[in-house]
Amino acid sequence: MDYTWEMFLDALDFESAHQRESR
């Protein structure tokens, strides 16, 4: 996998975790 793909997944995971904590 390209490092860009890993960064993309990491960003999505970060946003998902942030939204879960916000709710």
Short mmCIF file of N, CA and C in Angstrom, two decimals, residues 6-23:
data_model
loop_
_atom_site.label_atom_id
_atom_site.label_comp_id
_atom_site.label_asym_id
_atom_site.label_seq_id
_atom_site.Cartn_x
_atom_site.Cartn_y
_atom_site.Cartn_z
N GLU A 6 -2.43 4.97 3.64
CA GLU A 6 -2.42 4.79 5.10
C GLU A 6 -2.80 6.10 5.78
N MET A 7 -2.28 7.21 5.26
CA MET A 7 -2.61 8.51 5.86
C MET A 7 -4.10 8.79 5.67
N PHE A 8 -4.63 8.41 4.52
CA PHE A 8 -6.06 8.62 4.25
C PHE A 8 -6.90 7.84 5.25
N LEU A 9 -6.58 6.57 5.45
CA LEU A 9 -7.34 5.75 6.39
C LEU A 9 -7.17 6.29 7.81
N ASP A 10 -5.96 6.73 8.13
CA ASP A 10 -5.71 7.27 9.47
C ASP A 10 -6.55 8.52 9.70
N ALA A 11 -6.68 9.35 8.67
CA ALA A 11 -7.48 10.58 8.80
C ALA A 11 -8.95 10.21 9.01
N LEU A 12 -9.44 9.24 8.26
CA LEU A 12 -10.85 8.84 8.42
C LEU A 12 -11.08 8.27 9.81
N ASP A 13 -10.14 7.45 10.27
CA ASP A 13 -10.28 6.85 11.59
C ASP A 13 -10.26 7.94 12.66
N PHE A 14 -9.41 8.95 12.47
CA PHE A 14 -9.32 10.04 13.45
C PHE A 14 -10.65 10.80 13.50
N GLU A 15 -11.21 11.09 12.33
CA GLU A 15 -12.49 11.82 12.29
C GLU A 15 -13.59 10.98 12.92
N SER A 16 -13.62 9.70 12.63
CA SER A 16 -14.66 8.82 13.18
C SER A 16 -14.57 8.80 14.70
N ALA A 17 -13.36 8.67 15.22
CA ALA A 17 -13.18 8.64 16.68
C ALA A 17 -13.58 9.97 17.28
N HIS A 18 -13.25 11.06 16.60
CA HIS A 18 -13.59 12.39 17.11
C HIS A 18 -15.11 12.55 17.17
N GLN A 19 -15.81 12.11 16.12
CA GLN A 19 -17.26 12.24 16.09
C GLN A 19 -17.89 11.38 17.20
N ARG A 20 -17.35 10.19 17.42
CA ARG A 20 -17.90 9.31 18.45
C ARG A 20 -17.76 9.96 19.82
N GLU A 21 -16.61 10.59 20.07
CA GLU A 21 -16.41 11.24 21.37
C GLU A 21 -17.32 12.46 21.51
N SER A 22 -17.53 13.17 20.40
CA SER A 22 -18.37 14.37 20.46
C SER A 22 -19.80 14.00 20.84
N ARG A 23 -20.31 12.89 20.26
CA ARG A 23 -21.71 12.53 20.52
C ARG A 23 -21.87 11.98 21.91
#
